[in-house]
């Protein structure tokens, strides 16, 4: 198992779609939404199925069930033996994988453009006909337990991040780790997965996205052929669990074997789904890039290369959740420096954006780089499809992809300062500190990995 990098998914960036790059949409009678994004540059395609379910839909006792079910989706159906799905895709020259996040679970294939029907036939088969075999489940459960041990419990930075979220959020299900709590994995049963599969894996709870050298009408015809006969399910979305207003700063210390300390800081912040003013999330995107968007941005220039108080420092924010999240900062002290010095340096950077306007020269450079990064990602078929699926699945609507870059370009220095003044305040702050403990001779340091997203190799 491996995970896609935190920087890739925690701040999954949006793409601009030009007027000539039309998205075609159709909803089947059973509720399956189909989106098609033609791109004729190469005779290939990406097919993705997005389900509106992830760890934020879970509750105590069954945490990790979405990720566990993702594993089992490759372990056989009524018609396919375990592993046969992957074998068929490979025999047709394709690649496939899946990932589970807080707000969704998605499955994808990359194939030549004359192999689309193979992907549809296979995905339709496992959408409603999964064979959740008890023996296969028992084996895969042990795989997931080991994944949790190696990538969270034995990874001090990842462990700190997990415990940080559990303290920062009081009610929001974003406090639940995607891989699940260890105690819930210990008591997981195949019946839990059967119930979860029946509730959420249905055409009326899914979006099918195809990008590449395809004809939209042919995609719709094949979708109707393979997915159309599937029966919908009565979907009952979970009730919202609003996060209560934070009434003061929080602090957590995690004591774990590690070679170096680690600092996390998070401020409660709105997402596009709930922002009081529509421009606020875009201002947060620009603010993040002012602090951390390359070697010339403030954290790298002033904390790592300048004062050399930190060996690394970063900022992150995601506008694309179905629930509000956080603006995050992190840092590792440079040799001879302390966590307290890094925290003070990061707080000084926050105070600066709260009190000073970003000058127009810096603003223009940051804005241009940020927008260029978004636009260049159109070169990837995968991310063309992914942004459509993500926006649709979290409830923002895929149409936002058309206007996202224009809204970033419209952000002003005054708006950047305004969101900093409104949200980056001490009473909304949570601080997490990794306090390194002695390591055994057999323990080695592990690189941090993403906890908002789990992706698997089958």
XYZ file of C-alpha atoms in Angstrom:
458
model
C 0.000 0.000 0.000
C 1.088 3.542 -0.558
C -0.423 6.974 -0.173
C -0.429 9.865 -2.571
C 1.519 12.799 -1.189
C -0.173 15.059 1.330
C 0.553 18.129 -0.791
C -1.283 16.503 -3.668
C -4.538 15.691 -1.892
C -4.826 17.854 1.173
C -4.852 20.918 -1.056
C -6.160 19.245 -4.192
C -6.032 22.155 -6.669
C -8.732 23.136 -9.103
C -8.399 23.314 -12.861
C -9.512 25.942 -15.320
C -11.584 24.699 -18.239
C -11.583 26.916 -21.276
C -14.713 27.623 -23.283
C -13.566 25.173 -25.955
C -13.221 22.342 -23.448
C -16.870 21.519 -22.919
C -18.117 19.160 -20.248
C -21.103 17.035 -21.267
C -23.524 15.888 -18.590
C -26.310 13.328 -18.420
C -28.144 11.631 -15.547
C -29.449 8.106 -16.053
C -32.905 7.086 -14.862
C -31.361 5.293 -11.871
C -29.682 8.497 -10.687
C -26.113 7.928 -11.931
C -24.612 11.216 -13.081
C -22.257 10.932 -16.073
C -19.745 13.680 -16.940
C -17.649 13.587 -20.116
C -14.687 15.867 -20.823
C -13.308 15.299 -24.359
C -9.576 15.848 -24.892
C -8.270 14.751 -28.287
C -4.529 15.156 -27.723
C -3.819 11.434 -27.345
C -5.821 8.223 -27.941
C -6.260 7.510 -24.227
C -8.903 8.009 -21.575
C -9.438 8.156 -17.829
C -12.568 6.617 -16.346
C -13.437 7.383 -12.720
C -16.354 6.369 -10.482
C -16.871 8.582 -7.430
C -19.055 7.494 -4.502
C -20.401 10.024 -2.008
C -19.024 8.291 1.051
C -15.781 8.522 3.011
C -14.524 8.652 6.569
C -16.622 11.739 7.422
C -19.741 9.585 6.912
C -18.573 7.120 9.557
C -19.326 6.933 13.256
C -17.854 5.362 16.364
C -17.448 1.599 16.134
C -17.125 1.396 12.356
C -14.419 3.956 11.575
C -12.220 2.835 8.698
C -15.076 0.943 7.028
C -14.966 3.067 3.840
C -11.276 2.338 3.354
C -11.741 -1.330 4.177
C -14.516 -1.595 1.599
C -12.280 0.036 -0.985
C -9.784 -2.795 -0.450
C -12.508 -5.406 -0.840
C -13.719 -3.924 -4.124
C -10.742 -5.689 -5.741
C -11.427 -9.049 -4.069
C -14.113 -10.478 -6.323
C -17.736 -10.136 -7.382
C -20.494 -12.594 -8.223
C -18.883 -12.994 -11.654
C -15.209 -12.084 -11.085
C -12.702 -13.991 -8.955
C -10.463 -12.114 -6.495
C -7.847 -10.147 -8.436
C -9.544 -10.719 -11.788
C -10.607 -7.088 -12.107
C -6.987 -5.924 -11.987
C -5.826 -8.754 -14.247
C -8.313 -7.810 -16.988
C -7.320 -4.145 -16.862
C -3.616 -5.073 -17.063
C -4.196 -7.475 -19.973
C -5.777 -4.580 -21.855
C -2.743 -2.365 -21.289
C -4.359 -0.267 -18.606
C -3.701 0.855 -15.067
C -6.186 1.108 -12.202
C -6.347 2.077 -8.562
C -8.601 3.674 -5.972
C -8.501 6.060 -3.052
C -10.578 6.868 0.002
C -10.854 10.355 1.462
C -12.874 12.165 4.058
C -15.708 12.966 1.640
C -15.537 10.338 -1.108
C -14.236 7.011 -2.356
C -13.142 6.847 -5.988
C -12.011 4.168 -8.446
C -10.225 4.833 -11.721
C -8.762 3.242 -14.831
C -6.391 4.588 -17.478
C -6.866 2.861 -20.836
C -6.590 3.247 -24.586
C -9.647 5.025 -25.932
C -11.019 1.852 -27.567
C -11.157 0.057 -24.195
C -13.772 2.179 -22.416
C -16.412 -0.519 -22.414
C -14.108 -2.832 -20.455
C -13.864 -0.300 -17.643
C -17.626 0.258 -17.627
C -18.431 -3.442 -17.603
C -16.108 -4.096 -14.682
C -17.150 -1.071 -12.617
C -20.845 -1.774 -13.144
C -20.311 -5.360 -12.005
C -18.754 -4.354 -8.698
C -21.098 -1.418 -8.074
C -23.939 -3.738 -7.025
C -22.604 -7.321 -7.174
C -19.592 -7.368 -4.857
C -18.842 -10.729 -3.241
C -17.782 -9.897 0.299
C -16.206 -13.225 1.163
C -15.445 -13.704 4.862
C -12.046 -15.344 4.254
C -10.920 -12.622 1.830
C -12.103 -10.002 4.313
C -10.135 -11.566 7.169
C -6.940 -11.441 5.086
C -7.502 -7.881 3.907
C -8.328 -6.681 7.403
C -4.867 -7.798 8.527
C -3.358 -5.867 5.620
C -5.144 -2.698 6.727
C -4.135 -3.197 10.373
C -0.512 -3.477 9.290
C -0.917 -0.405 7.105
C -2.158 1.521 10.116
C 0.716 0.286 12.286
C 3.440 1.167 9.808
C 2.053 4.398 8.413
C 0.416 5.924 11.481
C 1.265 4.282 14.796
C 4.964 3.930 13.949
C 5.188 7.242 12.078
C 5.517 10.016 14.680
C 4.518 12.917 12.427
C 1.492 11.063 11.065
C 0.528 10.026 14.588
C 0.772 13.640 15.737
C -1.395 14.763 12.828
C -4.055 12.176 13.654
C -4.174 13.127 17.346
C -4.124 16.819 16.407
C -7.315 16.418 14.356
C -9.006 14.500 17.151
C -8.402 17.459 19.488
C -8.942 20.310 17.024
C -12.414 19.102 16.018
C -15.055 18.604 18.713
C -18.040 17.434 16.659
C -16.988 17.490 13.018
C -16.437 13.996 11.564
C -13.204 15.339 10.091
C -11.761 14.239 13.432
C -12.050 10.605 12.218
C -8.892 9.202 10.563
C -9.509 7.822 7.081
C -7.835 4.523 7.970
C -9.956 4.248 11.121
C -9.116 3.978 14.791
C -7.168 0.886 15.793
C -9.848 -0.273 18.220
C -12.533 -0.124 15.535
C -10.377 -2.123 13.129
C -9.981 -4.792 15.812
C -13.732 -5.274 15.977
C -14.519 -4.801 12.270
C -16.652 -7.493 10.669
C -17.584 -8.438 7.148
C -21.198 -7.638 8.062
C -20.147 -4.019 8.683
C -18.869 -3.889 5.123
C -21.981 -5.532 3.703
C -24.181 -2.931 5.351
C -21.935 -0.066 4.237
C -21.799 -1.384 0.661
C -25.568 -1.754 0.429
C -26.173 1.744 1.805
C -23.720 3.746 -0.274
C -22.577 1.828 -3.371
C -25.472 2.580 -5.677
C -25.822 4.439 -8.985
C -27.798 7.282 -7.393
C -24.903 7.882 -4.981
C -22.190 7.941 -7.649
C -20.738 10.124 -10.382
C -19.066 8.596 -13.454
C -16.436 10.838 -15.044
C -14.662 10.155 -18.345
C -11.937 12.388 -19.781
C -9.916 11.825 -22.939
C -10.244 11.025 -26.611
C -13.881 9.939 -26.481
C -17.200 10.749 -28.114
C -19.699 11.939 -25.470
C -22.683 10.223 -27.081
C -20.801 6.919 -27.201
C -19.871 7.317 -23.525
C -23.527 7.934 -22.649
C -24.609 4.917 -24.718
C -22.143 2.616 -22.978
C -23.024 4.026 -19.575
C -26.701 3.325 -20.219
C -25.864 -0.192 -21.397
C -23.764 -1.200 -18.389
C -24.907 1.024 -15.513
C -28.468 1.721 -16.600
C -29.902 -1.662 -15.451
C -28.524 -1.226 -11.894
C -31.121 -0.484 -9.254
C -30.851 2.639 -7.120
C -30.748 2.580 -3.337
C -32.652 4.691 -0.858
C -29.892 7.042 0.232
C -30.090 8.751 3.594
C -27.247 11.248 3.851
C -25.911 11.553 7.395
C -27.134 14.488 9.417
C -24.727 17.383 9.527
C -22.548 17.602 12.627
C -21.757 21.317 12.855
C -18.508 22.131 14.589
C -19.234 24.395 17.585
C -17.426 27.677 17.768
C -13.993 27.286 19.300
C -13.834 29.334 22.492
C -10.114 29.363 23.074
C -6.762 28.012 21.980
C -6.094 24.288 22.324
C -2.793 22.514 22.705
C -1.818 18.855 22.533
C 1.554 17.208 23.141
C 2.194 13.799 21.600
C 5.035 11.836 23.157
C 6.311 9.224 20.732
C 9.667 7.755 19.660
C 11.130 10.145 17.088
C 14.372 11.725 15.982
C 13.150 15.332 15.911
C 10.268 17.446 17.183
C 7.428 18.529 14.927
C 4.914 21.375 15.145
C 1.368 21.603 13.771
C -0.818 24.701 13.977
C -4.372 24.926 12.680
C -6.983 27.677 12.541
C -10.655 26.864 11.901
C -11.460 28.210 8.449
C -14.418 28.102 6.048
C -14.592 26.111 2.836
C -16.459 27.061 -0.316
C -19.437 25.074 0.922
C -20.044 27.341 3.954
C -18.123 30.613 3.534
C -19.983 33.713 4.726
C -18.565 35.644 1.785
C -17.973 33.776 -1.475
C -14.518 35.286 -1.972
C -13.081 34.143 1.373
C -11.861 30.660 0.308
C -10.153 32.140 -2.731
C -8.407 34.659 -0.498
C -7.269 31.777 1.712
C -5.827 30.029 -1.359
C -3.815 33.140 -2.199
C -2.770 33.635 1.427
C -1.479 30.053 1.511
C 0.577 30.719 -1.608
C 1.976 33.946 -0.131
C 3.367 31.899 2.749
C 4.197 28.642 1.019
C 4.232 28.233 -2.745
C 7.851 27.760 -3.690
C 11.401 28.769 -2.852
C 10.663 32.493 -3.086
C 7.674 32.528 -0.738
C 7.818 33.738 2.826
C 8.197 30.611 4.926
C 10.993 29.194 2.814
C 12.694 32.543 2.293
C 12.490 33.853 5.845
C 12.265 30.847 8.175
C 14.268 28.181 6.361
C 16.887 30.111 4.372
C 16.790 33.436 6.194
C 16.682 33.073 9.972
C 17.280 29.312 9.626
C 14.972 28.704 12.576
C 13.281 25.827 10.723
C 14.606 23.012 8.583
C 11.168 22.914 6.949
C 7.963 24.928 7.184
C 4.720 24.769 5.261
C 1.179 26.118 4.988
C -1.878 24.367 3.554
C -5.568 24.917 3.011
C -8.338 23.194 1.056
C -11.468 24.960 -0.180
C -13.057 21.753 -1.471
C -14.514 19.917 1.504
C -18.160 19.122 2.123
C -17.525 20.533 5.614
C -15.406 23.461 6.838
C -11.815 22.660 7.686
C -8.642 24.393 8.760
C -5.823 26.587 7.583
C -2.701 24.666 8.608
C 0.925 25.495 9.353
C 3.702 23.065 10.207
C 7.384 23.173 10.932
C 10.446 21.243 12.055
C 13.148 23.117 14.007
C 16.561 23.471 12.437
C 19.504 22.001 14.309
C 20.055 23.969 17.504
C 16.594 25.581 17.369
C 13.492 24.755 19.406
C 9.808 24.131 18.813
C 9.058 27.335 20.730
C 11.213 29.333 18.335
C 9.508 27.817 15.302
C 6.071 28.495 16.769
C 7.007 32.098 17.496
C 8.333 32.528 13.953
C 5.144 31.118 12.398
C 2.961 33.293 14.626
C 5.010 36.312 13.558
C 4.235 35.466 9.925
C 0.523 35.242 10.772
C 0.625 38.590 12.548
C 2.296 40.114 9.513
C -0.467 39.054 7.106
C -3.056 40.215 9.657
C -1.594 43.725 9.911
C 0.141 44.428 6.599
C -1.140 44.370 3.053
C 0.767 42.120 0.679
C 2.467 44.580 -1.639
C 1.287 44.562 -5.224
C 4.550 43.245 -6.651
C 4.534 40.188 -4.370
C 0.812 39.764 -4.874
C 1.169 39.731 -8.637
C 3.982 37.174 -8.520
C 2.068 34.885 -6.181
C -1.165 35.264 -8.118
C 0.527 34.501 -11.436
C 2.303 31.430 -10.068
C -0.811 30.098 -8.387
C -2.949 30.546 -11.489
C -0.258 29.089 -13.745
C -0.079 25.991 -11.549
C -3.835 25.523 -11.819
C -3.930 26.015 -15.563
C -0.950 23.759 -16.293
C -2.694 20.887 -14.557
C -5.079 20.725 -17.486
C -2.307 18.775 -19.209
C -3.197 15.814 -16.997
C -6.263 13.848 -18.047
C -6.390 12.377 -14.566
C -6.778 15.751 -12.884
C -9.176 17.044 -15.498
C -11.465 14.189 -14.502
C -10.580 14.375 -10.837
C -11.581 17.987 -10.260
C -14.947 17.360 -11.907
C -15.559 14.299 -9.751
C -14.403 15.960 -6.569
C -16.441 19.140 -6.993
C -19.551 17.175 -7.894
C -19.152 14.710 -5.040
C -18.668 17.263 -2.241
C -21.733 19.196 -3.400
C -20.114 22.201 -5.058
C -21.009 21.191 -8.611
C -18.541 20.558 -11.415
C -19.375 23.921 -13.022
C -17.175 25.653 -10.447
C -14.153 24.439 -12.398
C -15.035 26.939 -15.137
C -14.781 29.999 -12.904
C -12.227 28.980 -10.292
C -9.160 30.552 -11.850
C -10.970 33.811 -12.615
C -12.017 34.057 -8.972
C -8.448 33.464 -7.820
C -7.263 36.198 -10.149
C -9.748 38.641 -8.635
C -8.435 38.297 -5.059
C -7.082 41.579 -3.669
C -4.470 42.270 -0.973
C -7.264 43.712 1.156
C -9.166 40.429 0.982
C -6.080 38.443 1.965
C -5.634 40.638 5.018
C -9.360 40.479 5.793
C -9.508 36.671 6.029
C -6.359 36.676 8.140
C -7.866 39.215 10.525
C -11.189 37.376 10.713
C -10.056 33.760 11.053
C -6.386 33.622 12.065
C -7.037 34.621 15.650
C -5.745 33.008 18.861
C -9.119 31.635 19.983
C -9.438 29.611 16.750
C -5.950 28.085 17.034
C -5.020 24.501 17.853
C -1.356 23.606 18.381
C 0.067 20.109 18.227
C 3.625 19.301 19.301
C 5.522 16.065 18.810
C 7.756 15.594 21.839
C 10.417 13.086 20.711
C 11.055 10.128 22.965
C 14.093 7.820 22.788
C 14.002 5.392 19.878
C 14.813 1.708 20.138
C 17.698 0.356 18.102
C 15.202 -1.271 15.720
C 13.201 1.913 15.150
C 13.923 4.191 12.227
C 12.441 7.511 11.292
C 9.659 7.398 8.723
C 8.652 10.152 6.360
C 5.255 11.763 7.046
C 2.365 10.488 4.925
C -1.087 11.767 4.060
C -3.909 10.953 6.448
C -6.719 12.674 4.521
C -6.397 10.180 1.703
C -5.649 6.488 1.403
C -4.785 4.958 -1.947
C -3.899 1.349 -2.604
C -1.868 -0.823 -4.926
C -3.580 -4.074 -5.915
